[in-house]
């Protein structure tokens, strides 16, 4: 049975189902049980499971991540939640030095079934410290699984898989996805970690993307379809481990690759995708691949600059045309005062 | 009563009123959706900033966190540049790149404010450590909220500052909440924050953060202590946040505190209470107070016009300032 659910509701439902089934699952994070409930993603959980399993905590991210890890080593399945990805950075020792390593470092005797949910902020002047997409960082560390859902269906199925996985999973949620809806079945279902998804079938150009960039790619593809250009979208829902097969198959077919990423360009995830394609199916490429990413500067707060910081679907459209040797259309006339800092005009937060 | 210095009482009150009026006006204007950045208003918490900063010299540095407007203004930060920053303008104190959560005014000795809880505590210690390395004694004052005392950085900084007897004054404004989380989920019962530093051999004070005189006097003692080379000091001020954690609205619908709680909290209004006290003592007259209100309103209007009329930064500035030359 399917119904339309918001991305945020799908996240909530995934946690609810896992909490219900498995008493070792618990949720911890700043504000998980408050009236705003992590933008709604933990709504109703404290009422149902109590403050012991839906645990608010001191502003002590580093230690609390260690506590979560220690509990994961000894029978629990913590879900740690951060309202902004940046807050998890205070816990980099526990995440990178510890959680990522304990299974390997102790010869497979220990395992860390732990999920760390992190929200990537965007818009309304989130600025340099409330907007970073550092999935490439986490993906660089062997031992961490890194998941970035783009649809509500995947959000639920991937989160359930992440909670049931016996490894530390970094689960990255873009804030602008939260209100987007999708058909989401009731009850338990799993979307496997480490599987890319052919979200849209097409023949002319392959776009590899994840998280919110996948949605932008879909929007671009819709535009291009009107002109008879057919796009194939590979949604890289898990960036570590990376399932490259659908990507390589697609490029073999189209010969043209665009990678759209929500992160920075230098030493980033988009570069990794291009490398894989070049290493493995170089001979099929008709044109050099194009990366559409953030420019390599911190996020500016004023919309007068952030309007030019975030790529738009029209940038993807132009890149596609370039790869196809078609006349690039004139760039949209973006003004500093335009309200590109909201997912849709009526949106008033919370951010 | 600061009998010995009536003019100080008047300045303290006027400066607090000024911040109150600025914050109230900005909170009103926020509803126009032109100030497009997360904004943590200082309403209700203006007095600590004023009482502390009144002791400081211009070159003595302060740092703050996400809720920094009052600290910035009390230290003498430019109002025009602050308002322009909130409007995302090129003339803002951070050229628009920062917004409300990232204020700076080096001319006023405001080293910077950032919203990652706890992170400016060691940075503030470092500002004093640089002077120590150069054989000088330079005061550094660090403003933060109660939640920052839950971070490791706080303890590590306290320890380091104590080892080297750095002249650091840590001002902790305990407004009882971290966003919506009460102290009870963040602290063992019965713990007084001002007792914590004693374990590090650090002197500490505890005072009412709504009473301008008490704030001023405690801060004076704390700052004297640090300046005299005896080491860091910690002051806990109890105060109360009037608005929602972030933004210009009320938050009582969210269930963690009631309308009545807020009404009670507002009874400790630092402006009204001190005004009444000074009126009663015959130090202040109603007409003097009204004159201030008028002057301040004009100053605010000027700053707002300046901000609104200022240009946005140019597109080219996006890539500027990545590395220092
Ligand atoms: C390291 C970190 N964790 C979480 C947050 C989210 N956050 C922003 S402000 C805040 C509460 C801060 O409370 P307090 O320090 O007491 O200051 P107040 O807001 O009460 O003035 C939290 C948890 C953050 N900014 N940084």
PDB file of C-alpha atoms in Angstrom, chain A residues 80-307:
ATOM      1  CA  UNK A  80      22.537   9.951  16.630  1.00  0.00           C
ATOM      2  CA  UNK A  81      20.952  13.046  15.082  1.00  0.00           C
ATOM      3  CA  UNK A  82      22.518  16.411  14.286  1.00  0.00           C
ATOM      4  CA  UNK A  83      20.409  19.369  13.196  1.00  0.00           C
ATOM      5  CA  UNK A  84      23.410  20.506  11.191  1.00  0.00           C
ATOM      6  CA  UNK A  85      26.240  18.441   9.805  1.00  0.00           C
ATOM      7  CA  UNK A  86      28.688  20.897  11.349  1.00  0.00           C
ATOM      8  CA  UNK A  87      27.803  19.841  14.883  1.00  0.00           C
ATOM      9  CA  UNK A  88      29.031  16.340  14.115  1.00  0.00           C
ATOM     10  CA  UNK A  89      32.430  17.772  13.347  1.00  0.00           C
ATOM     11  CA  UNK A  90      33.068  18.215  17.025  1.00  0.00           C
ATOM     12  CA  UNK A  91      33.028  14.431  17.163  1.00  0.00           C
ATOM     13  CA  UNK A  92      35.496  13.701  14.382  1.00  0.00           C
ATOM     14  CA  UNK A  93      37.763  11.707  16.680  1.00  0.00           C
ATOM     15  CA  UNK A  94      34.942   9.388  17.661  1.00  0.00           C
ATOM     16  CA  UNK A  95      33.658   9.095  14.109  1.00  0.00           C
ATOM     17  CA  UNK A  96      36.873   8.850  12.125  1.00  0.00           C
ATOM     18  CA  UNK A  97      39.481   7.512  14.533  1.00  0.00           C
ATOM     19  CA  UNK A  98      37.165   5.256  16.484  1.00  0.00           C
ATOM     20  CA  UNK A  99      33.843   4.230  14.942  1.00  0.00           C
ATOM     21  CA  UNK A 100      35.295   3.760  11.471  1.00  0.00           C
ATOM     22  CA  UNK A 101      38.166   1.629  12.735  1.00  0.00           C
ATOM     23  CA  UNK A 102      37.041  -0.644  15.539  1.00  0.00           C
ATOM     24  CA  UNK A 103      35.893  -3.517  13.371  1.00  0.00           C
ATOM     25  CA  UNK A 104      39.006  -3.644  11.215  1.00  0.00           C
ATOM     26  CA  UNK A 105      41.524  -2.611  13.848  1.00  0.00           C
ATOM     27  CA  UNK A 106      40.503  -5.380  16.234  1.00  0.00           C
ATOM     28  CA  UNK A 107      40.444  -8.059  13.580  1.00  0.00           C
ATOM     29  CA  UNK A 108      36.701  -8.219  13.182  1.00  0.00           C
ATOM     30  CA  UNK A 109      35.921  -8.869  16.852  1.00  0.00           C
ATOM     31  CA  UNK A 110      34.028  -5.643  17.406  1.00  0.00           C
ATOM     32  CA  UNK A 111      31.288  -4.061  15.368  1.00  0.00           C
ATOM     33  CA  UNK A 112      29.629  -0.673  15.474  1.00  0.00           C
ATOM     34  CA  UNK A 113      25.959  -0.727  14.480  1.00  0.00           C
ATOM     35  CA  UNK A 114      25.420   3.004  14.640  1.00  0.00           C
ATOM     36  CA  UNK A 115      23.714   5.590  12.463  1.00  0.00           C
ATOM     37  CA  UNK A 116      24.661   9.249  12.558  1.00  0.00           C
ATOM     38  CA  UNK A 117      22.057  11.412  10.862  1.00  0.00           C
ATOM     39  CA  UNK A 118      23.225  14.845   9.771  1.00  0.00           C
ATOM     40  CA  UNK A 119      21.248  17.600   8.117  1.00  0.00           C
ATOM     41  CA  UNK A 120      22.883  19.773   5.467  1.00  0.00           C
ATOM     42  CA  UNK A 121      21.509  23.294   5.710  1.00  0.00           C
ATOM     43  CA  UNK A 122      20.837  25.643   2.868  1.00  0.00           C
ATOM     44  CA  UNK A 123      19.206  29.021   2.434  1.00  0.00           C
ATOM     45  CA  UNK A 124      18.109  31.946   4.574  1.00  0.00           C
ATOM     46  CA  UNK A 125      21.727  32.842   5.168  1.00  0.00           C
ATOM     47  CA  UNK A 126      22.874  29.604   6.772  1.00  0.00           C
ATOM     48  CA  UNK A 127      26.347  30.814   5.999  1.00  0.00           C
ATOM     49  CA  UNK A 128      29.748  29.258   6.457  1.00  0.00           C
ATOM     50  CA  UNK A 129      28.978  27.124   9.508  1.00  0.00           C
ATOM     51  CA  UNK A 130      25.460  25.804   8.912  1.00  0.00           C
ATOM     52  CA  UNK A 131      25.529  24.613   5.308  1.00  0.00           C
ATOM     53  CA  UNK A 132      28.446  22.355   4.565  1.00  0.00           C
ATOM     54  CA  UNK A 133      28.120  19.173   2.543  1.00  0.00           C
ATOM     55  CA  UNK A 134      31.064  17.149   3.762  1.00  0.00           C
ATOM     56  CA  UNK A 135      29.984  13.736   2.509  1.00  0.00           C
ATOM     57  CA  UNK A 136      33.192  13.477   0.481  1.00  0.00           C
ATOM     58  CA  UNK A 137      35.189  13.758   3.687  1.00  0.00           C
ATOM     59  CA  UNK A 138      33.318  10.924   5.324  1.00  0.00           C
ATOM     60  CA  UNK A 139      33.417   8.850   2.151  1.00  0.00           C
ATOM     61  CA  UNK A 140      37.195   9.171   2.152  1.00  0.00           C
ATOM     62  CA  UNK A 141      37.415   7.255   5.417  1.00  0.00           C
ATOM     63  CA  UNK A 142      37.460   3.466   5.014  1.00  0.00           C
ATOM     64  CA  UNK A 143      35.013   1.887   7.422  1.00  0.00           C
ATOM     65  CA  UNK A 144      32.254   4.461   7.225  1.00  0.00           C
ATOM     66  CA  UNK A 145      29.219   3.868   5.069  1.00  0.00           C
ATOM     67  CA  UNK A 146      27.910   7.120   3.641  1.00  0.00           C
ATOM     68  CA  UNK A 147      24.313   7.414   2.493  1.00  0.00           C
ATOM     69  CA  UNK A 148      22.558  10.377   0.834  1.00  0.00           C
ATOM     70  CA  UNK A 149      18.917   9.748  -0.016  1.00  0.00           C
ATOM     71  CA  UNK A 150      17.169  11.987  -2.547  1.00  0.00           C
ATOM     72  CA  UNK A 151      13.583  10.739  -2.366  1.00  0.00           C
ATOM     73  CA  UNK A 152      11.168   9.993   0.437  1.00  0.00           C
ATOM     74  CA  UNK A 153      10.944   6.368  -0.702  1.00  0.00           C
ATOM     75  CA  UNK A 154      14.691   5.981  -0.427  1.00  0.00           C
ATOM     76  CA  UNK A 155      14.878   7.967   2.787  1.00  0.00           C
ATOM     77  CA  UNK A 156      12.736   5.407   4.548  1.00  0.00           C
ATOM     78  CA  UNK A 157      14.170   2.300   2.936  1.00  0.00           C
ATOM     79  CA  UNK A 158      17.761   3.406   3.299  1.00  0.00           C
ATOM     80  CA  UNK A 159      17.357   4.542   6.883  1.00  0.00           C
ATOM     81  CA  UNK A 160      15.901   1.182   7.858  1.00  0.00           C
ATOM     82  CA  UNK A 161      18.828  -0.549   6.162  1.00  0.00           C
ATOM     83  CA  UNK A 162      21.238   1.805   7.878  1.00  0.00           C
ATOM     84  CA  UNK A 163      19.764   1.095  11.308  1.00  0.00           C
ATOM     85  CA  UNK A 164      19.953  -2.649  10.675  1.00  0.00           C
ATOM     86  CA  UNK A 165      23.498  -2.473   9.323  1.00  0.00           C
ATOM     87  CA  UNK A 166      26.315  -3.570  11.617  1.00  0.00           C
ATOM     88  CA  UNK A 167      28.585  -0.698  10.663  1.00  0.00           C
ATOM     89  CA  UNK A 168      28.751   3.017  11.324  1.00  0.00           C
ATOM     90  CA  UNK A 169      26.574   4.732   8.743  1.00  0.00           C
ATOM     91  CA  UNK A 170      26.744   8.462   8.056  1.00  0.00           C
ATOM     92  CA  UNK A 171      23.262   9.381   6.867  1.00  0.00           C
ATOM     93  CA  UNK A 172      23.196  12.788   5.207  1.00  0.00           C
ATOM     94  CA  UNK A 173      19.900  14.599   4.699  1.00  0.00           C
ATOM     95  CA  UNK A 174      19.609  17.802   2.710  1.00  0.00           C
ATOM     96  CA  UNK A 175      17.239  20.250   4.379  1.00  0.00           C
ATOM     97  CA  UNK A 176      15.562  21.150   1.095  1.00  0.00           C
ATOM     98  CA  UNK A 177      14.428  17.572   0.601  1.00  0.00           C
ATOM     99  CA  UNK A 178      12.407  17.486   3.812  1.00  0.00           C
ATOM    100  CA  UNK A 179       9.118  18.743   2.376  1.00  0.00           C
ATOM    101  CA  UNK A 180       9.300  16.861  -0.912  1.00  0.00           C
ATOM    102  CA  UNK A 181       6.834  14.046  -1.325  1.00  0.00           C
ATOM    103  CA  UNK A 182       6.990  10.630  -2.893  1.00  0.00           C
ATOM    104  CA  UNK A 183       5.074   7.365  -2.857  1.00  0.00           C
ATOM    105  CA  UNK A 184       6.101   5.580   0.297  1.00  0.00           C
ATOM    106  CA  UNK A 185       4.803   2.128   1.203  1.00  0.00           C
ATOM    107  CA  UNK A 186       3.583   1.453   4.722  1.00  0.00           C
ATOM    108  CA  UNK A 187       5.461  -0.935   6.950  1.00  0.00           C
ATOM    109  CA  UNK A 188       9.004  -2.224   6.761  1.00  0.00           C
ATOM    110  CA  UNK A 189      10.902  -2.280   3.508  1.00  0.00           C
ATOM    111  CA  UNK A 190      14.558  -1.929   2.798  1.00  0.00           C
ATOM    112  CA  UNK A 191      16.550  -0.148   0.150  1.00  0.00           C
ATOM    113  CA  UNK A 192      19.946  -1.835   0.242  1.00  0.00           C
ATOM    114  CA  UNK A 193      23.009   0.226   1.102  1.00  0.00           C
ATOM    115  CA  UNK A 194      25.662   0.297  -1.589  1.00  0.00           C
ATOM    116  CA  UNK A 195      23.321   0.190  -4.583  1.00  0.00           C
ATOM    117  CA  UNK A 196      23.030   2.999  -7.092  1.00  0.00           C
ATOM    118  CA  UNK A 197      19.683   3.543  -8.734  1.00  0.00           C
ATOM    119  CA  UNK A 198      18.784   4.312 -12.328  1.00  0.00           C
ATOM    120  CA  UNK A 199      16.212   6.942 -11.475  1.00  0.00           C
ATOM    121  CA  UNK A 200      15.496   7.991 -15.021  1.00  0.00           C
ATOM    122  CA  UNK A 201      16.236   6.084 -18.199  1.00  0.00           C
ATOM    123  CA  UNK A 202      17.633   7.912 -21.192  1.00  0.00           C
ATOM    124  CA  UNK A 203      20.127   7.767 -24.014  1.00  0.00           C
ATOM    125  CA  UNK A 204      21.882  11.066 -24.637  1.00  0.00           C
ATOM    126  CA  UNK A 205      23.673  12.085 -21.442  1.00  0.00           C
ATOM    127  CA  UNK A 206      24.311  10.393 -18.098  1.00  0.00           C
ATOM    128  CA  UNK A 207      23.922  12.497 -14.976  1.00  0.00           C
ATOM    129  CA  UNK A 208      25.276  11.013 -11.780  1.00  0.00           C
ATOM    130  CA  UNK A 209      24.004  12.801  -8.700  1.00  0.00           C
ATOM    131  CA  UNK A 210      23.026  12.346  -5.103  1.00  0.00           C
ATOM    132  CA  UNK A 211      20.874  14.028  -2.491  1.00  0.00           C
ATOM    133  CA  UNK A 212      19.378  17.371  -3.518  1.00  0.00           C
ATOM    134  CA  UNK A 213      21.484  17.445  -6.697  1.00  0.00           C
ATOM    135  CA  UNK A 214      19.470  14.439  -7.886  1.00  0.00           C
ATOM    136  CA  UNK A 215      16.299  16.514  -7.649  1.00  0.00           C
ATOM    137  CA  UNK A 216      17.947  19.328  -9.589  1.00  0.00           C
ATOM    138  CA  UNK A 217      19.031  16.805 -12.212  1.00  0.00           C
ATOM    139  CA  UNK A 218      15.443  15.579 -12.491  1.00  0.00           C
ATOM    140  CA  UNK A 219      14.255  19.143 -12.997  1.00  0.00           C
ATOM    141  CA  UNK A 220      16.859  19.714 -15.669  1.00  0.00           C
ATOM    142  CA  UNK A 221      15.921  16.458 -17.376  1.00  0.00           C
ATOM    143  CA  UNK A 222      12.285  17.566 -17.521  1.00  0.00           C
ATOM    144  CA  UNK A 223      13.309  20.774 -19.259  1.00  0.00           C
ATOM    145  CA  UNK A 224      15.520  18.926 -21.699  1.00  0.00           C
ATOM    146  CA  UNK A 225      12.870  16.378 -22.513  1.00  0.00           C
ATOM    147  CA  UNK A 226      10.798  19.185 -24.006  1.00  0.00           C
ATOM    148  CA  UNK A 227      13.580  19.643 -26.509  1.00  0.00           C
ATOM    149  CA  UNK A 228      13.822  15.950 -27.213  1.00  0.00           C
ATOM    150  CA  UNK A 229      16.985  15.404 -25.198  1.00  0.00           C
ATOM    151  CA  UNK A 230      16.956  12.207 -23.210  1.00  0.00           C
ATOM    152  CA  UNK A 231      18.786  12.063 -19.883  1.00  0.00           C
ATOM    153  CA  UNK A 232      19.723   9.084 -17.789  1.00  0.00           C
ATOM    154  CA  UNK A 233      19.994   9.819 -14.076  1.00  0.00           C
ATOM    155  CA  UNK A 234      22.017   7.575 -11.831  1.00  0.00           C
ATOM    156  CA  UNK A 235      21.180   8.359  -8.243  1.00  0.00           C
ATOM    157  CA  UNK A 236      24.232   7.492  -6.187  1.00  0.00           C
ATOM    158  CA  UNK A 237      22.328   6.910  -2.985  1.00  0.00           C
ATOM    159  CA  UNK A 238      25.275   5.402  -1.179  1.00  0.00           C
ATOM    160  CA  UNK A 239      28.616   6.983  -1.921  1.00  0.00           C
ATOM    161  CA  UNK A 240      30.549   4.515   0.200  1.00  0.00           C
ATOM    162  CA  UNK A 241      30.505   1.688  -0.658  1.00  0.00           C
ATOM    163  CA  UNK A 242      30.024   2.897  -4.209  1.00  0.00           C
ATOM    164  CA  UNK A 243      28.087   0.787  -6.681  1.00  0.00           C
ATOM    165  CA  UNK A 244      29.629   1.827  -9.977  1.00  0.00           C
ATOM    166  CA  UNK A 245      28.063  -0.758 -12.280  1.00  0.00           C
ATOM    167  CA  UNK A 246      24.894   1.170 -13.255  1.00  0.00           C
ATOM    168  CA  UNK A 247      27.008   4.251 -13.784  1.00  0.00           C
ATOM    169  CA  UNK A 248      29.518   2.538 -16.044  1.00  0.00           C
ATOM    170  CA  UNK A 249      26.768   0.823 -18.014  1.00  0.00           C
ATOM    171  CA  UNK A 250      25.044   4.139 -18.512  1.00  0.00           C
ATOM    172  CA  UNK A 251      28.158   5.912 -19.728  1.00  0.00           C
ATOM    173  CA  UNK A 252      28.833   3.058 -22.126  1.00  0.00           C
ATOM    174  CA  UNK A 253      25.451   3.803 -23.594  1.00  0.00           C
ATOM    175  CA  UNK A 254      25.481   7.618 -23.628  1.00  0.00           C
ATOM    176  CA  UNK A 255      29.196   8.399 -23.881  1.00  0.00           C
ATOM    177  CA  UNK A 256      28.589  11.610 -21.970  1.00  0.00           C
ATOM    178  CA  UNK A 257      28.842  12.247 -18.240  1.00  0.00           C
ATOM    179  CA  UNK A 258      27.819  15.017 -15.907  1.00  0.00           C
ATOM    180  CA  UNK A 259      28.242  14.704 -12.177  1.00  0.00           C
ATOM    181  CA  UNK A 260      26.062  16.986 -10.073  1.00  0.00           C
ATOM    182  CA  UNK A 261      27.050  17.197  -6.439  1.00  0.00           C
ATOM    183  CA  UNK A 262      25.947  19.264  -3.442  1.00  0.00           C
ATOM    184  CA  UNK A 263      29.549  19.587  -2.250  1.00  0.00           C
ATOM    185  CA  UNK A 264      32.695  21.385  -3.277  1.00  0.00           C
ATOM    186  CA  UNK A 265      34.646  20.470  -6.376  1.00  0.00           C
ATOM    187  CA  UNK A 266      38.225  20.099  -5.211  1.00  0.00           C
ATOM    188  CA  UNK A 267      39.109  16.597  -4.003  1.00  0.00           C
ATOM    189  CA  UNK A 268      35.435  15.808  -3.855  1.00  0.00           C
ATOM    190  CA  UNK A 269      32.884  13.135  -4.626  1.00  0.00           C
ATOM    191  CA  UNK A 270      32.251  14.395  -8.167  1.00  0.00           C
ATOM    192  CA  UNK A 271      35.935  13.939  -8.959  1.00  0.00           C
ATOM    193  CA  UNK A 272      35.768  10.375  -7.635  1.00  0.00           C
ATOM    194  CA  UNK A 273      32.914   9.537 -10.014  1.00  0.00           C
ATOM    195  CA  UNK A 274      34.769  11.008 -12.978  1.00  0.00           C
ATOM    196  CA  UNK A 275      37.901   9.029 -12.058  1.00  0.00           C
ATOM    197  CA  UNK A 276      36.003   5.762 -11.958  1.00  0.00           C
ATOM    198  CA  UNK A 277      34.472   6.393 -15.345  1.00  0.00           C
ATOM    199  CA  UNK A 278      37.758   7.480 -16.899  1.00  0.00           C
ATOM    200  CA  UNK A 279      39.624   4.529 -15.440  1.00  0.00           C
ATOM    201  CA  UNK A 280      37.101   1.934 -16.515  1.00  0.00           C
ATOM    202  CA  UNK A 281      35.188   3.050 -19.598  1.00  0.00           C
ATOM    203  CA  UNK A 282      37.421   5.762 -21.029  1.00  0.00           C
ATOM    204  CA  UNK A 283      37.023   4.546 -24.580  1.00  0.00           C
ATOM    205  CA  UNK A 284      33.251   5.118 -24.527  1.00  0.00           C
ATOM    206  CA  UNK A 285      33.498   8.809 -23.627  1.00  0.00           C
ATOM    207  CA  UNK A 286      32.663  11.157 -26.488  1.00  0.00           C
ATOM    208  CA  UNK A 287      33.341  14.332 -24.543  1.00  0.00           C
ATOM    209  CA  UNK A 288      35.222  15.236 -21.365  1.00  0.00           C
ATOM    210  CA  UNK A 289      32.968  14.838 -18.328  1.00  0.00           C
ATOM    211  CA  UNK A 290      31.622  17.914 -16.545  1.00  0.00           C
ATOM    212  CA  UNK A 291      31.353  18.405 -12.789  1.00  0.00           C
ATOM    213  CA  UNK A 292      28.657  20.670 -11.423  1.00  0.00           C
ATOM    214  CA  UNK A 293      29.471  21.488  -7.832  1.00  0.00           C
ATOM    215  CA  UNK A 294      29.848  24.375  -5.446  1.00  0.00           C
ATOM    216  CA  UNK A 295      32.728  26.740  -6.124  1.00  0.00           C
ATOM    217  CA  UNK A 296      35.616  26.143  -3.730  1.00  0.00           C
ATOM    218  CA  UNK A 297      34.796  28.849  -1.197  1.00  0.00           C
ATOM    219  CA  UNK A 298      32.849  28.775   2.074  1.00  0.00           C
ATOM    220  CA  UNK A 299      29.124  29.519   1.893  1.00  0.00           C
ATOM    221  CA  UNK A 300      28.440  33.250   1.978  1.00  0.00           C
ATOM    222  CA  UNK A 301      25.520  34.358   4.133  1.00  0.00           C
ATOM    223  CA  UNK A 302      24.081  37.166   2.022  1.00  0.00           C
ATOM    224  CA  UNK A 303      21.771  35.949  -0.705  1.00  0.00           C
ATOM    225  CA  UNK A 304      23.426  38.462  -3.008  1.00  0.00           C
ATOM    226  CA  UNK A 305      26.348  36.019  -3.078  1.00  0.00           C
ATOM    227  CA  UNK A 306      24.679  32.713  -2.308  1.00  0.00           C
ATOM    228  CA  UNK A 307      22.510  33.292  -5.402  1.00  0.00           C
TER     229      UNK A 307
END
